[in-house]
Coordinates of C-alpha atoms in Angstrom, one line a residue:
M1 CA 0.0 0.1 0.1
P2 CA 1.4 3.5 -1.2
T3 CA 2.5 5.9 1.7
P4 CA -0.1 8.4 2.1
V5 CA 1.4 12.1 1.0
F6 CA 0.7 14.9 3.2
V7 CA -0.9 17.9 1.3
P8 CA -0.7 21.3 3.0
P9 CA -3.8 23.3 2.9
L10 CA -4.3 25.8 0.5
V11 CA -3.2 29.3 1.4
P12 CA -3.9 32.7 -0.4
D13 CA -0.9 33.4 -2.7
L14 CA -0.1 37.1 -1.2
S15 CA 2.1 39.2 -3.0
R16 CA 4.9 41.1 -1.2
R17 CA 3.1 44.2 -1.3
Q18 CA -0.2 42.8 0.2
W19 CA 2.0 41.0 3.0
L20 CA 3.7 44.5 3.6
W21 CA 0.4 46.5 3.6
G22 CA -1.0 43.9 6.0
A23 CA 1.7 44.0 8.5
A24 CA 1.6 47.8 8.4
A25 CA -2.0 47.7 8.9
A26 CA -1.7 45.5 12.0
A27 CA 1.1 47.6 13.5
L28 CA -1.0 50.7 13.1
L29 CA -3.9 48.9 14.6
G30 CA -1.9 48.1 17.5
Q31 CA -0.7 51.4 18.0
G32 CA -4.2 52.6 18.0
L33 CA -5.3 50.1 20.6
A34 CA -2.0 51.0 22.8
H35 CA -3.2 54.8 22.5
A36 CA -6.7 54.1 23.2
Q37 CA -5.8 52.2 26.6
Q38 CA -3.5 55.2 27.5
R39 CA -6.3 57.8 27.1
P40 CA -7.2 59.7 30.5
E41 CA -10.0 57.9 32.3
K42 CA -11.0 61.2 33.4
P43 CA -10.4 63.8 30.7
R44 CA -12.0 66.9 32.5
L45 CA -10.2 67.9 35.7
T46 CA -10.2 70.9 38.2
L47 CA -6.9 71.5 39.7
A48 CA -6.9 73.8 42.7
L49 CA -3.6 76.0 43.0
G50 CA -2.9 78.8 45.4
G51 CA -2.2 81.7 43.3
K52 CA -2.5 81.4 39.6
T53 CA -0.6 84.3 38.6
A54 CA 2.4 83.5 40.9
L55 CA 5.7 82.3 39.3
Y56 CA 5.5 79.6 41.7
Y57 CA 2.9 78.0 39.5
L58 CA 4.5 79.2 36.1
P59 CA 4.6 75.5 34.8
L60 CA 1.2 75.2 35.0
T61 CA 0.4 78.2 33.4
I62 CA 2.8 77.5 30.6
A63 CA 1.0 73.9 30.2
E64 CA -2.3 75.7 30.0
Q65 CA -1.2 78.6 27.6
L66 CA 0.9 76.6 25.3
K67 CA -2.0 73.8 25.1
Y68 CA 0.2 70.9 26.7
F69 CA -2.8 69.7 28.8
S70 CA -4.8 69.5 25.7
A71 CA -2.3 67.5 23.8
E72 CA -2.9 64.8 26.5
G73 CA -6.5 64.5 26.0
L74 CA -7.2 66.8 29.3
E75 CA -9.3 70.0 29.7
V76 CA -8.1 71.1 33.0
D77 CA -9.7 74.0 35.1
L78 CA -7.1 75.9 37.1
Q79 CA -9.3 76.8 40.1
D80 CA -7.4 80.2 41.4
H81 CA -7.2 80.7 45.3
A82 CA -5.5 83.2 47.6
G83 CA -3.1 80.4 49.0
D84 CA -2.3 76.7 48.7
S85 CA -4.0 76.1 52.2
L86 CA -7.4 77.1 50.7
A87 CA -6.8 75.0 47.4
Q88 CA -5.9 72.0 49.6
Q89 CA -9.3 72.7 51.3
A90 CA -11.1 72.8 47.9
L91 CA -9.5 69.2 47.2
L92 CA -10.4 67.7 50.6
Q93 CA -13.9 69.2 50.1
G94 CA -14.5 67.4 46.8
Q95 CA -14.3 70.7 44.8
A96 CA -11.1 69.8 42.9
D97 CA -9.9 66.6 41.7
L98 CA -5.9 67.8 42.1
A99 CA -4.1 70.4 44.0
A100 CA -0.8 72.1 43.6
G101 CA 1.4 73.8 46.6
G102 CA 3.9 73.4 48.7
F103 CA 5.3 69.9 49.4
E104 CA 5.0 70.4 53.0
R105 CA 1.1 70.2 52.7
V106 CA 1.3 66.7 51.4
I107 CA 3.4 65.9 54.4
L108 CA 1.0 67.7 56.9
L109 CA -1.8 66.0 55.3
R110 CA -0.3 62.4 55.8
Q111 CA 0.6 63.2 59.3
H112 CA -3.1 63.8 60.3
G113 CA -4.2 60.5 58.4
V114 CA -5.0 61.9 54.7
N115 CA -3.3 60.0 52.4
C116 CA -2.1 62.1 49.3
R117 CA 0.6 61.7 47.1
A118 CA 2.9 64.3 45.1
F119 CA 3.6 63.0 41.6
A120 CA 5.1 66.1 39.6
A121 CA 7.4 68.4 41.2
L122 CA 7.1 72.1 39.9
G123 CA 10.1 73.5 41.9
R124 CA 13.3 72.2 43.6
A125 CA 13.4 74.9 45.9
P126 CA 10.4 76.9 47.8
Q127 CA 10.6 80.3 46.3
L128 CA 9.4 81.7 49.5
V129 CA 10.8 84.9 50.7
F130 CA 10.3 86.4 54.2
A131 CA 11.0 90.2 54.7
V132 CA 10.1 93.2 57.1
N133 CA 8.5 96.5 56.0
A134 CA 11.3 99.0 55.5
R135 CA 9.0 102.0 56.4
T136 CA 7.3 100.4 59.4
L137 CA 10.7 98.9 60.8
P138 CA 13.6 101.4 59.7
N139 CA 15.9 100.1 62.3
F140 CA 15.1 96.4 62.0
K141 CA 17.8 94.2 63.5
H142 CA 16.1 90.9 64.6
L143 CA 13.1 89.0 64.4
V144 CA 12.2 89.3 67.9
Q145 CA 11.2 93.1 67.1
L146 CA 8.3 91.5 65.2
K147 CA 6.5 90.7 68.9
G148 CA 3.3 92.6 68.7
R149 CA 3.4 93.1 65.0
R150 CA 1.2 92.2 62.0
V151 CA 2.9 89.5 59.7
G152 CA 1.3 89.1 55.9
V153 CA 1.0 85.5 54.7
T154 CA -0.6 84.4 51.3
A155 CA -3.4 82.7 53.4
L156 CA -3.8 81.3 56.8
E157 CA -2.4 77.9 57.4
A158 CA -0.9 78.2 53.7
T159 CA 2.9 77.1 53.1
S160 CA 3.9 80.5 53.4
H161 CA 2.3 80.7 57.2
W162 CA 4.3 77.5 57.9
F163 CA 7.3 79.4 56.6
A164 CA 6.9 82.5 58.7
R165 CA 6.2 80.5 61.8
M166 CA 9.4 78.3 61.3
L167 CA 11.5 81.5 61.0
L168 CA 9.7 83.1 63.9
A169 CA 10.1 80.0 66.2
R170 CA 13.9 79.9 65.4
A171 CA 14.0 83.4 66.6
G172 CA 12.1 82.7 69.8
V173 CA 9.1 84.2 68.9
S174 CA 5.8 82.2 69.3
P175 CA 2.8 82.2 66.9
A176 CA 0.9 84.1 69.9
D177 CA 3.3 87.0 69.7
V178 CA 2.2 88.2 66.2
E179 CA -0.9 88.6 64.4
F180 CA -0.9 86.7 60.7
V181 CA -2.9 88.3 58.2
G182 CA -3.7 86.8 54.8
V183 CA -2.9 89.0 52.0
G184 CA -2.9 86.8 49.0
T185 CA -0.2 86.6 46.1
S186 CA -1.0 89.7 43.8
T187 CA -1.2 93.4 44.1
A188 CA -3.1 93.0 47.2
A189 CA -0.1 92.1 49.1
V190 CA 1.8 95.0 47.8
G191 CA -0.8 97.2 48.9
A192 CA -1.1 96.0 52.6
L193 CA 2.5 96.5 53.0
R194 CA 2.6 99.7 51.3
E195 CA -0.2 101.0 53.2
G196 CA 1.6 100.1 56.6
R197 CA -1.2 97.4 57.6
I198 CA 1.5 94.8 57.9
D199 CA 5.0 94.9 59.2
A200 CA 6.4 92.0 57.6
I201 CA 5.5 89.7 54.7
S202 CA 6.0 86.0 53.7
D203 CA 5.1 85.5 50.1
I204 CA 6.3 84.5 46.5
D205 CA 7.3 86.1 43.4
P206 CA 6.5 88.3 41.5
V207 CA 5.1 90.0 44.7
M208 CA 8.4 89.8 46.6
T209 CA 10.6 90.9 43.7
Q210 CA 8.3 93.9 42.8
L211 CA 8.3 95.2 46.8
E212 CA 12.3 94.4 46.9
L213 CA 13.1 96.4 43.7
R214 CA 11.1 99.4 44.7
G215 CA 12.7 99.6 48.3
D216 CA 9.8 98.7 50.3
I217 CA 11.0 95.6 52.2
R218 CA 14.3 94.3 53.8
V219 CA 14.8 90.6 53.1
V220 CA 15.6 88.4 55.8
A221 CA 15.1 84.8 54.3
D222 CA 15.1 83.9 50.6
T223 CA 14.7 80.5 49.4
R224 CA 14.6 81.3 45.6
S225 CA 18.1 80.1 45.2
L226 CA 19.4 76.7 45.5
R227 CA 22.1 78.0 48.0
G228 CA 19.6 80.0 50.1
T229 CA 17.6 77.0 50.6
Q230 CA 20.4 74.9 51.5
E231 CA 21.6 77.3 54.1
L232 CA 18.1 77.8 55.7
Y233 CA 17.1 74.0 55.8
G234 CA 20.3 72.3 56.2
G235 CA 19.7 70.5 52.9
P236 CA 18.1 70.6 49.5
M237 CA 14.1 71.4 50.0
P238 CA 11.4 70.7 47.5
G239 CA 9.2 73.8 46.3
G240 CA 5.8 73.4 45.0
C241 CA 4.4 69.9 43.4
V242 CA 1.0 68.7 42.0
Y243 CA -0.5 66.3 44.1
A244 CA -3.8 64.0 44.6
P245 CA -5.3 61.7 47.1
Q246 CA -3.8 58.3 46.6
A247 CA -7.0 56.8 45.7
F248 CA -7.3 59.2 42.6
V249 CA -3.5 58.2 41.7
V250 CA -4.6 54.4 41.9
R251 CA -7.9 54.6 39.9
Y252 CA -6.8 57.1 37.4
P253 CA -3.3 56.4 36.6
N254 CA -3.5 57.6 32.9
T255 CA -5.0 60.7 33.9
V256 CA -2.2 61.3 36.4
Q257 CA 0.3 60.4 33.8
A258 CA -1.4 62.9 31.4
V259 CA -0.8 65.6 34.0
A260 CA 2.5 64.7 34.5
N261 CA 3.3 64.7 30.9
A262 CA 2.1 68.3 30.6
V263 CA 3.9 69.4 33.4
V264 CA 7.4 68.0 32.5
R265 CA 6.9 69.3 28.8
A266 CA 6.2 72.9 30.3
L267 CA 9.4 72.6 32.5
K268 CA 11.3 71.5 29.6
W269 CA 10.2 74.5 27.8
L270 CA 11.2 76.7 30.4
Q271 CA 14.7 75.6 30.3
T272 CA 15.4 77.6 27.2
A273 CA 12.7 79.9 27.0
G274 CA 13.8 83.5 26.8
P275 CA 12.2 86.6 27.9
S276 CA 10.4 87.3 24.7
D277 CA 9.2 83.6 24.9
I278 CA 7.8 84.3 28.4
V279 CA 6.2 87.5 27.3
R280 CA 4.3 85.9 24.4
A281 CA 3.2 82.9 26.6
V282 CA 2.0 84.7 30.0
P283 CA -1.0 86.6 30.0
E284 CA -0.2 90.3 30.4
S285 CA -2.4 90.5 33.6
Y286 CA -0.2 88.2 35.1
M287 CA 2.6 90.6 34.9
Y288 CA 0.7 93.6 37.1
G289 CA 1.4 96.2 34.6
D290 CA 5.2 95.8 34.8
R291 CA 7.0 93.4 32.6
A292 CA 10.3 94.2 33.3
I293 CA 9.6 93.4 37.0
Y294 CA 8.2 90.2 36.1
L295 CA 11.0 89.1 34.1
A296 CA 13.4 90.2 36.9
A297 CA 11.4 88.1 39.3
L298 CA 11.7 85.2 36.9
E299 CA 15.4 85.3 36.7
K300 CA 15.5 85.3 40.6
A301 CA 13.2 82.2 40.6
R302 CA 14.6 80.3 37.7
E303 CA 17.0 78.1 39.4
A304 CA 14.1 77.2 41.9
L305 CA 12.2 75.5 39.1
S306 CA 12.3 72.0 38.7
P307 CA 14.1 70.8 35.5
D308 CA 12.1 67.5 35.0
G309 CA 9.5 67.3 37.6
M310 CA 11.5 64.7 39.6
A311 CA 11.7 65.0 43.2
A312 CA 14.9 64.4 45.0
E313 CA 15.1 61.7 47.7
E314 CA 17.4 64.1 50.0
G315 CA 15.1 66.8 49.5
V316 CA 12.2 65.0 50.5
A317 CA 14.1 63.7 53.5
T318 CA 14.9 67.3 54.4
A319 CA 11.3 68.2 54.0
H320 CA 10.1 65.6 56.5
R321 CA 12.9 66.5 58.8
V322 CA 11.8 70.1 59.0
V323 CA 8.2 69.6 59.2
A324 CA 8.5 67.2 61.9
Q325 CA 10.5 70.0 63.8
Y326 CA 8.0 72.7 63.3
P327 CA 4.5 71.2 62.7
N328 CA 1.6 73.5 61.5
G329 CA -0.9 73.7 64.4
S330 CA -1.0 71.0 66.7
A331 CA 1.4 68.1 67.2
A332 CA 1.7 65.7 64.2
V333 CA -0.6 62.6 64.8
R334 CA 1.8 60.5 63.1
S335 CA 5.0 60.2 61.4
Q336 CA 5.3 59.0 57.8
A337 CA 8.0 57.6 55.8
P338 CA 9.2 60.0 53.2
G339 CA 8.4 57.2 50.4
T340 CA 4.6 57.5 50.9
T341 CA 4.3 61.3 50.3
Y342 CA 5.9 61.1 46.6
T343 CA 6.3 59.1 43.2
N344 CA 8.6 59.8 40.6
D345 CA 7.1 57.0 38.5
F346 CA 4.8 59.6 36.5
A347 CA 7.4 62.3 36.0
R348 CA 10.1 59.4 35.0
R349 CA 7.9 58.4 32.2
A350 CA 7.2 61.7 30.8
K351 CA 10.7 62.7 31.4
A352 CA 11.5 59.8 28.9
K353 CA 8.8 60.6 26.5
F354 CA 10.0 64.3 26.1
Q355 CA 13.7 63.5 26.2
V356 CA 14.1 65.9 29.3
S357 CA 17.6 66.2 30.8
G358 CA 17.9 66.7 34.2
L359 CA 19.9 69.7 34.9
S360 CA 20.8 69.0 38.5
R361 CA 21.9 66.4 40.8
D362 CA 19.0 67.4 42.8
A363 CA 16.5 65.6 40.4
T364 CA 18.0 62.0 40.9
G365 CA 14.6 60.6 41.8
A366 CA 13.5 57.5 43.5

């Protein structure tokens, strides 16, 4: 009996051109599916921040004005507040999905049992300045002289308030020895000081540069530079950040990634942006009628901007150490390990996507 011969099943006789077309179509389909999987789960967001016109939040302004949020499939409402404590309050009350403010805020929340996590650094230095009124305290020599005086802060319980309390505590002045007044981050703060309604101020730029260049204040502590920050805190100290409840980060990872992408892209743009670029990108109203002062303030604060959205381990450790020494209000309920308050996962991916170079050893990440 002859051995059976195996006959392969008939297949279409595809030409090379047809095969290549099919392979290309499959690849495009795969890319489309991958893109669909990465779309933000929550494309409409409200991000609360404490002073929209302040240089502290410039990366968010750039991301908004240059349509970087839109490029990531997001529609972001930047909800403006007088200080980052009010922005945090909006987040906790469900009026905002995310918040931006001082990294200290995340630590203080964690200490009181509210689990939030920072995922995109705006600054690698706090950018806070503490100064006294040159008119009401012309012979100022020591912070003890502020006893019985009024101290302006962006808002009560804001990072600027915490900063002022820390400095005064080091000088032996208790919170009860002074009266803290919320003055915001805009021209209202300038008016409060010039009219003599406050004797000292803890605030951010461009307000502080405006007061400084016109001789209205005498600067006591300045964290707009890395060196000044190092000297004051005994190590690197993070500045502003974007943060969210941990539950939000876990539930909407693509959305968080999209926000981080927009922020890191804005930070990359700021690395090389010149004065003319800034003037074209930033709304005129943010400059309070004086472009020269705004640009001078930016030069003072430029070093403090994060180059890549990454938080440095050493800086985070410094923040935890300092906040533990000077808790805001009542004593901390519980301490937290530094790794629980931030993640670099999202900023790292954004950095790779936009090929951002870390310009400082401060952005080593974790």
